Amino acid sequence: MPAALASKEEIIERLFTVFRDSGFDGASLADLSRATGLGKSSLYHYFPHGKEQMAEAVLSRAEALIGEAILGAANAPEPLKVRIRKIVATLEQIYAGGRASCVLGQLATSEIGAAARQSLRQSFEHWIDGIMKLADEVGMSPARARNFAEDWVAQLQGALTLQAATGNVGPFQRAMKALLHLANEDAGRRKTSAAVESR
Amino acid sequence: MPAALASKEEIIERLFTVFRDSGFDGASLADLSRATGLGKSSLYHYFPHGKEQMAEAVLSRAEALIGEAILGAANAPEPLKVRIRKIVATLEQIYAGGRASCVLGQLATSEIGAAARQSLRQSFEHWIDGIMKLADEVGMSPARARNFAEDWVAQLQGALTLQAATGNVGPFQRAMKALLHLANEDAGRRKTSAAVESR
DNA sequence: GTCTATAATAGGATAGAC
DNA sequence: GTCTATCCTATTATAGAC
């Protein structure tokens, strides 16, 4: 049994890891109870609506995490390169170098309630907005920046899927590199961009 | 209840859709029974080892599908452009224009047995091999072709995840376009490549 | 707020008739 | 090969003591 918990935040943190690793259907109350060190009844004390509400809380936490780690970081008053490096460092930590799953990806295909689904959508929107902001700064048109951001987030999600299936972290690492290299991009120097890709 | 079934192939086809839409844990025997029109006992007649074996059969089917639709098509004796167009057309059909899930992605993060996991891995390897073959033909070095293929498959998987969460099929469509444009690529004309990206 | 105990139900799996 | 009936366990959820 894990160490005792103090706050609801810590409880949610533990629930987070279970939903991330097992998905919604794969996470049983027994699993959630074990991970938190709380009995089922105690969990129901915090989350009267049960598992569904626990997933909502976890997704709200994910939304907040993205809000600060991506969207917030992207808008921070620091040089572009610094912000990008911070975001990449955070992502490498969250996803354990590409070996951990993403709770958003895990729950995206589960049958969850409207509230949870809304958090999920918002999380991805914030994520995309943050990356879009960075792409915008290197001179991409709004449309191109939006596409770049969507595609980059998809790249990352797919990299985690591929890793789960094959154990290969290459795609994850290249996704990180692609973001780092964004700082070297410039809409007026597309050749440089191609050269970077040829790396 | 769906129409009567004739062959085991058709049964597996029906099971396929359930695992694809609900994942391993999300697919109950009741669901699988309903989708096939067979009682639970009948399913056990075909698959004595139960749900696990059904998932194995579905993943074997997926492996065969990828083998012919991607790896086979990539190696067919036809012009590159034709092969690529066929692959894209097949993928657009399989994934319903980006709105359907991928059974491989769905099962990648589930706790499945060794046999199923092996099929999953093989499917992705074949998929990557097929795309790598195409990239090789436009003059990419083996290393670059391999990376391109891995990243492209990740892109597609992530596009489906993003669609599931947000309903946006843009990433899927751009992944298809990226493959179609591969035919216009050439290792000696990297500028053209960049121009295409700027589209 | 946490526990033990207990429902009530759903899930996976099997027996045996036809 | 398919069905009905049944079993057993896990799962979700609640009641009520402390």
Coordinates of C-alpha atoms (C1' of nucleotides) in Angstrom, one line a residue:
Chain A
M1 CA 0.0 0.0 0.0
P2 CA 1.4 3.5 -0.9
A3 CA 2.2 6.0 1.8
A4 CA -0.6 7.9 3.5
L5 CA -2.3 10.7 1.6
A6 CA -2.9 14.2 2.9
S7 CA -4.9 16.2 0.4
K8 CA -7.5 15.5 -2.3
E9 CA -4.9 16.7 -4.8
E10 CA -2.6 13.8 -3.8
I11 CA -5.5 11.4 -4.1
I12 CA -6.2 12.7 -7.6
E13 CA -2.6 12.4 -8.5
R14 CA -2.7 8.7 -7.6
L15 CA -5.9 8.1 -9.5
F16 CA -4.3 9.8 -12.4
T17 CA -1.6 7.2 -12.8
V18 CA -4.1 4.4 -12.7
F19 CA -6.4 5.8 -15.5
R20 CA -3.3 6.7 -17.5
D21 CA -1.9 3.2 -17.3
S22 CA -5.1 1.2 -17.5
G23 CA -7.6 3.4 -19.2
F24 CA -11.2 3.9 -18.0
D25 CA -12.5 0.4 -18.4
G26 CA -9.2 -1.1 -17.3
A27 CA -9.2 0.8 -14.0
S28 CA -11.2 -1.0 -11.4
L29 CA -12.2 0.4 -8.1
A30 CA -9.9 -2.2 -6.5
D31 CA -7.1 -0.7 -8.5
L32 CA -8.0 2.8 -7.6
S33 CA -8.4 1.8 -4.0
R34 CA -5.0 0.1 -3.9
A35 CA -3.2 3.1 -5.6
T36 CA -4.6 5.6 -3.2
G37 CA -4.4 3.5 -0.1
L38 CA -8.1 4.3 0.6
G39 CA -10.9 1.9 0.9
K40 CA -13.7 2.0 -1.7
S41 CA -16.0 3.7 0.7
S42 CA -13.4 6.4 1.3
L43 CA -13.2 7.0 -2.4
Y44 CA -16.9 7.4 -2.5
H45 CA -16.6 9.9 0.2
Y46 CA -14.5 12.1 -2.1
F47 CA -16.3 11.1 -5.3
P48 CA -19.9 10.4 -4.6
H49 CA -20.6 9.7 -8.2
G50 CA -17.9 7.0 -8.3
K51 CA -15.5 6.1 -11.0
E52 CA -17.0 8.5 -13.5
Q53 CA -16.4 11.4 -11.2
M54 CA -12.8 10.2 -10.5
A55 CA -12.1 10.3 -14.2
E56 CA -13.5 13.8 -14.4
A57 CA -11.3 14.9 -11.6
V58 CA -8.3 13.3 -13.2
L59 CA -9.1 15.0 -16.5
S60 CA -9.6 18.4 -14.8
R61 CA -6.2 17.9 -13.4
A62 CA -4.8 17.1 -16.8
E63 CA -6.4 20.2 -18.2
A64 CA -4.8 22.3 -15.5
L65 CA -1.5 20.6 -16.1
I66 CA -1.6 21.4 -19.8
G67 CA -2.8 24.9 -19.1
E68 CA 0.3 25.7 -17.1
A69 CA 2.9 23.4 -18.6
I70 CA 2.1 24.1 -22.3
L71 CA -0.3 27.0 -22.8
G72 CA 1.1 29.0 -19.8
A73 CA 4.7 28.2 -20.7
A74 CA 4.2 29.1 -24.3
N75 CA 2.9 32.6 -23.2
A76 CA 5.5 33.2 -20.6
P77 CA 7.7 36.3 -20.8
E78 CA 10.9 34.5 -21.8
P79 CA 12.8 34.0 -25.0
L80 CA 11.2 31.6 -27.5
K81 CA 14.0 29.1 -27.2
V82 CA 13.8 29.0 -23.4
R83 CA 10.1 28.5 -23.4
I84 CA 10.3 25.6 -25.9
R85 CA 13.1 24.0 -23.9
K86 CA 11.0 24.1 -20.8
I87 CA 8.0 22.6 -22.5
V88 CA 10.1 19.8 -24.0
A89 CA 11.7 19.1 -20.6
T90 CA 8.2 19.0 -19.0
L91 CA 6.9 16.6 -21.6
E92 CA 9.9 14.4 -21.4
Q93 CA 9.3 14.2 -17.7
I94 CA 5.5 13.6 -17.9
Y95 CA 5.9 10.9 -20.5
A96 CA 9.0 9.4 -19.0
G97 CA 11.0 9.8 -22.2
G98 CA 8.2 8.4 -24.3
R99 CA 7.6 5.3 -22.2
A100 CA 4.5 6.4 -20.3
S101 CA 1.0 6.7 -21.7
C102 CA -1.0 9.9 -21.9
V103 CA -4.2 9.9 -19.9
L104 CA -5.8 12.0 -22.6
G105 CA -5.1 9.4 -25.3
Q106 CA -6.2 6.6 -23.0
L107 CA -9.5 8.2 -22.3
A108 CA -10.1 9.6 -25.7
T109 CA -11.7 6.4 -27.0
S110 CA -13.5 5.4 -23.8
E111 CA -17.2 5.9 -23.2
I112 CA -17.0 8.7 -20.6
G113 CA -19.6 11.2 -19.5
A114 CA -20.1 14.7 -21.0
A115 CA -18.2 16.5 -18.3
A116 CA -15.1 14.3 -18.8
R117 CA -15.4 14.5 -22.5
Q118 CA -15.4 18.3 -22.3
S119 CA -12.3 18.4 -20.2
L120 CA -10.6 16.1 -22.7
R121 CA -11.5 18.3 -25.5
Q122 CA -10.4 21.4 -23.7
S123 CA -7.1 19.8 -22.8
F124 CA -6.3 19.2 -26.4
E125 CA -7.5 22.6 -27.4
H126 CA -5.2 24.3 -24.9
W127 CA -2.3 22.1 -26.0
I128 CA -2.8 22.9 -29.6
D129 CA -3.2 26.6 -28.7
G130 CA 0.1 26.6 -26.9
I131 CA 2.0 25.0 -29.7
M132 CA 0.2 27.2 -32.2
K133 CA 1.5 30.3 -30.3
L134 CA 5.1 29.1 -30.7
A135 CA 4.6 28.3 -34.4
D136 CA 3.1 31.8 -34.9
E137 CA 6.2 33.4 -33.4
V138 CA 8.5 31.9 -36.0
G139 CA 6.5 33.5 -38.7
M140 CA 4.0 30.9 -39.8
S141 CA 0.7 32.1 -41.1
P142 CA -2.2 31.5 -38.6
A143 CA -3.5 28.6 -40.8
R144 CA -0.1 27.0 -41.1
A145 CA 0.6 27.5 -37.4
R146 CA -2.7 25.8 -36.5
N147 CA -2.0 22.9 -38.8
F148 CA 1.5 22.5 -37.4
A149 CA 0.2 22.5 -33.9
E150 CA -2.5 19.9 -34.5
D151 CA -0.1 17.7 -36.4
W152 CA 2.5 18.0 -33.8
V153 CA 0.2 17.0 -31.0
A154 CA -1.1 14.1 -33.1
Q155 CA 2.6 13.2 -33.7
L156 CA 3.2 13.0 -30.0
Q157 CA 0.1 11.0 -29.3
G158 CA 0.9 8.6 -32.0
A159 CA 4.4 8.3 -30.8
L160 CA 3.2 7.1 -27.5
T161 CA 0.8 4.6 -29.1
L162 CA 3.6 3.2 -31.2
Q163 CA 5.9 3.0 -28.2
A164 CA 3.2 1.1 -26.3
A165 CA 3.0 -1.4 -29.2
T166 CA 6.6 -1.8 -30.1
G167 CA 8.7 -0.3 -27.3
N168 CA 10.4 2.1 -29.8
V169 CA 10.9 5.6 -28.4
G170 CA 12.3 7.0 -31.6
P171 CA 9.1 8.7 -32.7
F172 CA 8.8 10.4 -29.4
Q173 CA 12.3 11.7 -29.4
R174 CA 12.0 13.0 -32.9
A175 CA 8.7 14.8 -31.9
M176 CA 10.7 16.5 -29.2
K177 CA 13.4 17.4 -31.6
A178 CA 11.0 18.8 -34.1
L179 CA 9.7 21.2 -31.4
L180 CA 13.2 22.2 -30.4
H181 CA 14.1 22.9 -34.0
L182 CA 11.0 25.1 -34.4
A183 CA 13.1 27.8 -32.7
N184 CA 15.5 27.6 -35.7
E185 CA 12.7 28.0 -38.2
D186 CA 11.7 31.2 -39.9
A187 CA 9.0 31.6 -42.5
G188 CA 11.4 33.5 -44.8
R189 CA 14.0 30.7 -44.7
R190 CA 12.1 27.6 -45.8
K191 CA 15.3 26.1 -47.2
T192 CA 16.8 26.0 -43.8
S193 CA 13.7 24.1 -42.6
A194 CA 14.2 21.5 -45.3
A195 CA 17.8 21.2 -44.4
V196 CA 16.8 20.5 -40.8
E197 CA 14.4 17.8 -41.9
S198 CA 17.1 16.2 -43.9
R199 CA 19.1 15.8 -40.8
Chain B
M1 CA -29.5 -8.7 -33.9
P2 CA -27.2 -8.6 -37.0
A3 CA -27.9 -10.9 -40.0
A4 CA -26.8 -14.6 -39.7
L5 CA -23.2 -15.4 -40.2
A6 CA -21.7 -18.0 -42.4
S7 CA -18.0 -18.3 -41.8
K8 CA -15.5 -17.8 -39.0
E9 CA -14.1 -15.0 -41.1
E10 CA -17.3 -13.1 -40.8
I11 CA -17.5 -13.8 -37.1
I12 CA -14.0 -12.3 -36.7
E13 CA -15.0 -9.4 -38.8
R14 CA -17.8 -8.6 -36.4
L15 CA -15.6 -9.1 -33.3
F16 CA -13.1 -6.7 -35.0
T17 CA -15.5 -3.8 -35.0
V18 CA -16.3 -4.3 -31.3
F19 CA -12.7 -4.4 -30.2
R20 CA -11.9 -1.5 -32.5
D21 CA -14.7 0.7 -31.0
S22 CA -14.5 -0.4 -27.4
G23 CA -11.0 -1.6 -26.8
F24 CA -10.2 -4.9 -25.0
D25 CA -11.6 -4.0 -21.5
G26 CA -14.5 -2.1 -23.0
A27 CA -15.7 -5.1 -25.0
S28 CA -17.8 -7.4 -23.0
L29 CA -18.9 -10.9 -24.0
A30 CA -22.4 -9.5 -24.1
D31 CA -21.2 -6.9 -26.7
L32 CA -19.4 -9.5 -28.7
S33 CA -22.4 -11.8 -28.5
R34 CA -24.7 -9.1 -29.7
A35 CA -22.4 -8.0 -32.6
T36 CA -22.0 -11.6 -33.9
G37 CA -25.6 -12.7 -33.2
L38 CA -24.1 -15.7 -31.5
G39 CA -24.7 -16.8 -27.9
K40 CA -21.8 -16.7 -25.5
S41 CA -21.5 -20.5 -25.7
S42 CA -21.3 -20.4 -29.4
L43 CA -18.5 -17.9 -29.2
Y44 CA -16.7 -20.3 -26.9
H45 CA -17.2 -23.0 -29.4
Y46 CA -15.1 -21.0 -31.9
F47 CA -12.8 -19.5 -29.3
P48 CA -12.3 -22.0 -26.4
H49 CA -9.9 -19.6 -24.6
G50 CA -12.5 -16.8 -24.6
K51 CA -12.1 -13.1 -25.1
E52 CA -8.3 -13.3 -25.1
Q53 CA -8.5 -15.7 -28.1
M54 CA -11.0 -13.5 -29.8
A55 CA -8.7 -10.5 -29.5
E56 CA -5.9 -12.7 -30.9
A57 CA -8.0 -13.6 -33.9
V58 CA -8.9 -10.0 -34.5
L59 CA -5.3 -8.9 -34.3
S60 CA -4.3 -11.7 -36.7
R61 CA -6.9 -10.4 -39.1
A62 CA -5.5 -6.9 -38.7
E63 CA -2.0 -8.2 -39.3
A64 CA -3.2 -9.9 -42.5
L65 CA -5.1 -6.8 -43.6
I66 CA -2.0 -4.6 -43.1
G67 CA 0.1 -7.2 -44.9
E68 CA -2.0 -7.0 -48.0
A69 CA -3.3 -3.5 -47.9
I70 CA 0.0 -1.8 -47.0
L71 CA 3.1 -4.0 -47.2
G72 CA 1.7 -6.0 -50.2
A73 CA 0.4 -2.9 -52.0
A74 CA 3.7 -1.1 -51.4
N75 CA 5.6 -4.0 -53.1
A76 CA 3.1 -4.5 -56.0
P77 CA 4.4 -4.2 -59.6
E78 CA 2.8 -0.9 -60.3
P79 CA 3.9 2.7 -60.6
L80 CA 4.7 4.4 -57.2
K81 CA 1.9 6.9 -57.6
V82 CA -0.6 4.2 -58.2
R83 CA 0.5 2.2 -55.2
I84 CA 0.4 5.2 -52.9
R85 CA -3.1 6.1 -54.1
K86 CA -4.3 2.6 -53.5
I87 CA -2.9 2.6 -50.0
V88 CA -4.4 6.0 -49.2
A89 CA -7.8 4.9 -50.6
T90 CA -7.7 1.8 -48.5
L91 CA -6.8 3.7 -45.4
E92 CA -9.5 6.2 -45.9
Q93 CA -12.0 3.4 -46.2
I94 CA -10.8 1.5 -43.2
Y95 CA -10.7 4.6 -41.0
A96 CA -13.9 6.1 -42.5
G97 CA -12.2 9.3 -43.5
G98 CA -10.5 9.5 -40.1
R99 CA -13.7 9.0 -38.0
A100 CA -13.1 5.4 -37.0
S101 CA -10.7 4.1 -34.5
C102 CA -7.8 1.8 -35.2
V103 CA -7.9 -1.6 -33.5
L104 CA -4.1 -1.6 -33.2
G105 CA -4.1 1.7 -31.3
Q106 CA -7.0 0.6 -29.2
L107 CA -5.3 -2.6 -28.1
A108 CA -1.8 -1.2 -27.8
T109 CA -2.4 0.0 -24.2
S110 CA -4.5 -2.9 -23.0
E111 CA -3.2 -5.8 -21.0
I112 CA -3.3 -8.5 -23.6
G113 CA -1.5 -11.8 -23.8
A114 CA 1.8 -12.5 -25.5
A115 CA 0.3 -13.9 -28.7
A116 CA -1.9 -10.9 -29.2
R117 CA 1.0 -8.5 -28.3
Q118 CA 3.1 -10.2 -30.9
S119 CA 0.5 -9.7 -33.6
L120 CA 0.2 -6.1 -32.6
R121 CA 3.9 -5.6 -32.9
Q122 CA 4.1 -7.4 -36.2
S123 CA 1.2 -5.4 -37.6
F124 CA 3.1 -2.1 -36.9
E125 CA 6.3 -3.5 -38.2
H126 CA 4.7 -4.5 -41.5
W127 CA 3.0 -1.2 -41.7
I128 CA 6.3 0.7 -41.1
D129 CA 8.1 -1.6 -43.6
G130 CA 5.5 -0.8 -46.3
I131 CA 5.8 2.9 -45.9
M132 CA 9.6 2.6 -45.6
K133 CA 9.6 0.9 -49.0
L134 CA 7.8 3.8 -50.5
A135 CA 10.1 6.4 -48.9
D136 CA 13.1 4.4 -50.1
E137 CA 11.9 4.7 -53.7
V138 CA 11.9 8.4 -53.7
G139 CA 15.5 8.4 -52.8
M140 CA 15.6 8.6 -49.0
S141 CA 18.5 7.0 -47.2
P142 CA 17.5 3.8 -45.4
A143 CA 17.8 5.6 -42.0
R144 CA 15.7 8.5 -43.2
A145 CA 13.2 6.3 -44.8
R146 CA 12.8 4.3 -41.6
N147 CA 12.3 7.5 -39.6
F148 CA 9.8 8.8 -42.1
A149 CA 7.8 5.6 -42.0
E150 CA 7.7 5.4 -38.2
D151 CA 6.8 9.0 -37.9
W152 CA 4.1 8.8 -40.5
V153 CA 2.5 5.8 -38.8
A154 CA 2.6 7.7 -35.5
Q155 CA 1.1 10.7 -37.2
L156 CA -1.8 8.6 -38.4
Q157 CA -2.4 6.9 -35.0
G158 CA -2.3 10.3 -33.3
A159 CA -4.6 11.8 -35.9
L160 CA -7.2 9.1 -34.9
T161 CA -6.7 9.8 -31.2
L162 CA -7.1 13.5 -31.8
Q163 CA -10.2 12.9 -33.8
A164 CA -11.7 10.8 -31.1
A165 CA -11.2 13.6 -28.6
T166 CA -12.1 16.6 -30.7
G167 CA -13.9 15.4 -33.8
N168 CA -11.3 17.1 -36.0
V169 CA -10.4 15.1 -39.1
G170 CA -7.9 17.6 -40.3
P171 CA -4.8 15.8 -39.0
F172 CA -6.0 12.6 -40.6
Q173 CA -6.5 14.3 -44.0
R174 CA -3.1 15.9 -43.8
A175 CA -1.5 12.6 -43.0
M176 CA -3.1 11.2 -46.2
K177 CA -1.9 14.2 -48.2
A178 CA 1.6 13.8 -46.8
L179 CA 1.7 10.3 -48.2
L180 CA 0.3 11.3 -51.6
H181 CA 2.9 14.0 -51.8
L182 CA 5.6 11.5 -51.1
A183 CA 5.4 10.6 -54.8
N184 CA 6.4 14.2 -55.7
E185 CA 9.5 14.0 -53.4
D186 CA 13.0 13.3 -54.5
A187 CA 16.1 13.3 -52.4
G188 CA 17.8 15.6 -54.8
R189 CA 15.0 18.2 -54.8
R190 CA 14.6 19.1 -51.1
K191 CA 13.4 22.6 -52.0
T192 CA 10.4 21.2 -53.7
S193 CA 9.6 19.3 -50.6
A194 CA 9.7 22.4 -48.5
A195 CA 7.5 24.2 -51.0
V196 CA 5.0 21.4 -50.7
E197 CA 5.0 21.7 -47.0
S198 CA 4.4 25.5 -47.2
R199 CA 1.3 24.8 -49.2
Chain C
dG1 C1' -13.0 10.5 7.1
dT2 C1' -12.1 5.8 7.2
dC3 C1' -13.3 1.2 8.0
dT4 C1' -16.0 -3.6 7.6
dA5 C1' -19.8 -5.7 5.8
dT6 C1' -23.0 -6.3 2.3
dA7 C1' -25.7 -5.7 -1.3
dA8 C1' -26.7 -5.9 -6.4
dT9 C1' -25.2 -6.5 -10.8
dA10 C1' -22.2 -7.5 -14.6
dG11 C1' -18.7 -10.1 -16.5
dG12 C1' -16.3 -14.3 -18.0
dA13 C1' -16.8 -18.9 -18.4
dT14 C1' -18.9 -23.8 -18.4
dA15 C1' -22.5 -27.9 -18.6
dG16 C1' -25.4 -30.2 -21.0
dA17 C1' -29.7 -30.5 -24.0
dC18 C1' -30.9 -30.3 -28.7
Chain D
dG1 C1' -23.0 -25.6 -33.9
dT2 C1' -26.3 -23.2 -31.2
dC3 C1' -29.1 -22.7 -27.4
dT4 C1' -30.8 -22.2 -22.2
dA5 C1' -29.4 -22.4 -17.8
dT6 C1' -26.1 -21.9 -14.4
dC7 C1' -21.8 -20.9 -11.9
dC8 C1' -18.3 -18.1 -10.0
dT9 C1' -15.9 -14.2 -9.5
dA10 C1' -15.0 -9.3 -10.0
dT11 C1' -17.0 -5.0 -10.0
dT12 C1' -19.7 -1.1 -8.7
dA13 C1' -22.0 0.8 -5.1
dT14 C1' -24.2 1.5 -0.5
dA15 C1' -25.2 1.1 4.7
dG16 C1' -23.8 1.8 8.9
dA17 C1' -20.2 1.4 12.8
dC18 C1' -16.3 4.0 14.7

